[in-house]
């Protein structure tokens, strides 16, 4: 329907997550009319990201050097290791400013349906870190969904012989939400995990 | 929050129409994990679009040559000219396969609020085409909104001295819709424009 390269652009945009055919068209038309310098900068950032962004050799977090900012930071507590699925989970936890330890990014969660087993994740590297390092606590901060829970269960079984403290993030009602809108599982967990009022 | 170039990518993505901060993050993380060859191809298409895509010297439609595919096509009827706001309107009308004439793309609609007056649109070029060409009918196919209607009214006044047939697209109920959900203006127009049942 569209002139060759415009259709190519719409196709490329349509491959991005959350961008449907209509949005892809709208974005393409926007870019057609945009300042060429702006579009060139966008294209350059895309190329740069794939060139510059590496993964930390220690924790597999996103890094611009061999090690990520957090692994290089001597003020971070080396005794607590927070295991997450993805880089974006690191960013989400950093935003809370509640955690001063280090991370280990698995690169996903165990999901037999998607063909992702323990071998596709950075679990071997986690085990060798626990052998070398002065880690005393491992926080399993996988997503609170089926795959995340399966991964945490698997890791708990793998790590318990090491004699470390292994913890999970608390489940319960989201702060600022309405009790009546919480799903049954969340509300159930909030009951099970109830704490003494202070 | 993010490593430098990742944040740059999120910022660039966030500038696209309809891409909020959350979507920009999701797309950026997708690109971080995508095959480098795929991302390179995306970047190249972006650069190519700005390099290759020109605007037709006759009708201002998108073109890869001096003239667009439609202006070059000798089978298109030169006596009917359809005036639209944007390239995407050409594509939408082509999709109907109901129109075999040619187009004139204004490049927008008159909108004093956005500082767009008749001089910012390709109206002068439309008038000179009507002087030269064998055009007998001009279809004003601007958007059925405030700016589109204002533009059509302006063009009707400009073109009526030329003695051509000037038409507008029919207003009425959208096919496949429910009468009760039509807004009052649309329903009102459907009454005014009612036709003999056959």
Short mmCIF file of N, CA and C in Angstrom, two decimals, chain A residues 85 109-114 142-154 168 185 189:
data_model
loop_
_atom_site.label_atom_id
_atom_site.label_comp_id
_atom_site.label_asym_id
_atom_site.label_seq_id
_atom_site.Cartn_x
_atom_site.Cartn_y
_atom_site.Cartn_z
N UNK A 85 15.08 -11.07 37.82
CA UNK A 85 14.98 -11.66 36.48
C UNK A 85 15.68 -10.80 35.43
N UNK A 109 13.18 -15.97 33.58
CA UNK A 109 12.65 -16.88 34.60
C UNK A 109 12.45 -18.23 33.94
N UNK A 110 12.41 -19.27 34.76
CA UNK A 110 12.18 -20.62 34.23
C UNK A 110 10.77 -20.68 33.65
N UNK A 111 10.67 -21.10 32.40
CA UNK A 111 9.37 -21.17 31.74
C UNK A 111 9.41 -22.28 30.69
N UNK A 112 9.01 -23.49 31.08
CA UNK A 112 9.08 -24.62 30.14
C UNK A 112 8.34 -24.34 28.84
N UNK A 113 7.22 -23.60 28.92
CA UNK A 113 6.43 -23.29 27.72
C UNK A 113 7.26 -22.52 26.70
N UNK A 114 8.10 -21.58 27.18
CA UNK A 114 8.94 -20.79 26.28
C UNK A 114 10.29 -21.45 26.05
N UNK A 142 12.33 -12.52 42.33
CA UNK A 142 11.73 -12.80 41.02
C UNK A 142 10.31 -12.27 41.00
N UNK A 143 9.72 -12.20 39.80
CA UNK A 143 8.37 -11.66 39.67
C UNK A 143 7.36 -12.53 40.43
N UNK A 144 6.32 -11.91 41.01
CA UNK A 144 5.30 -12.69 41.73
C UNK A 144 4.30 -13.33 40.76
N UNK A 145 4.79 -14.02 39.75
CA UNK A 145 3.89 -14.76 38.84
C UNK A 145 4.37 -16.21 38.75
N UNK A 146 3.69 -16.98 37.91
CA UNK A 146 3.96 -18.41 37.84
C UNK A 146 5.45 -18.70 37.60
N UNK A 147 6.03 -18.05 36.56
CA UNK A 147 7.41 -18.34 36.19
C UNK A 147 8.37 -17.87 37.28
N UNK A 148 8.08 -16.68 37.83
CA UNK A 148 8.95 -16.15 38.87
C UNK A 148 8.94 -17.03 40.11
N UNK A 149 7.75 -17.51 40.48
CA UNK A 149 7.62 -18.36 41.67
C UNK A 149 8.34 -19.69 41.43
N UNK A 150 8.20 -20.24 40.23
CA UNK A 150 8.87 -21.51 39.92
C UNK A 150 10.39 -21.33 40.01
N UNK A 151 10.87 -20.19 39.52
CA UNK A 151 12.30 -19.92 39.55
C UNK A 151 12.80 -19.79 40.99
N UNK A 152 12.01 -19.09 41.81
CA UNK A 152 12.40 -18.90 43.21
C UNK A 152 12.42 -20.24 43.95
N UNK A 153 11.42 -21.08 43.67
CA UNK A 153 11.36 -22.40 44.30
C UNK A 153 12.58 -23.23 43.91
N UNK A 154 12.89 -23.19 42.61
CA UNK A 154 14.05 -23.93 42.11
C UNK A 154 15.33 -23.45 42.79
N UNK A 168 12.55 -14.12 50.53
CA UNK A 168 11.71 -13.71 49.41
C UNK A 168 11.12 -12.35 49.74
N UNK A 185 -5.74 -14.05 45.61
CA UNK A 185 -4.43 -14.61 46.00
C UNK A 185 -3.65 -13.58 46.81
N UNK A 189 -2.55 -13.86 50.68
CA UNK A 189 -1.17 -13.76 51.14
C UNK A 189 -1.01 -12.67 52.19
#
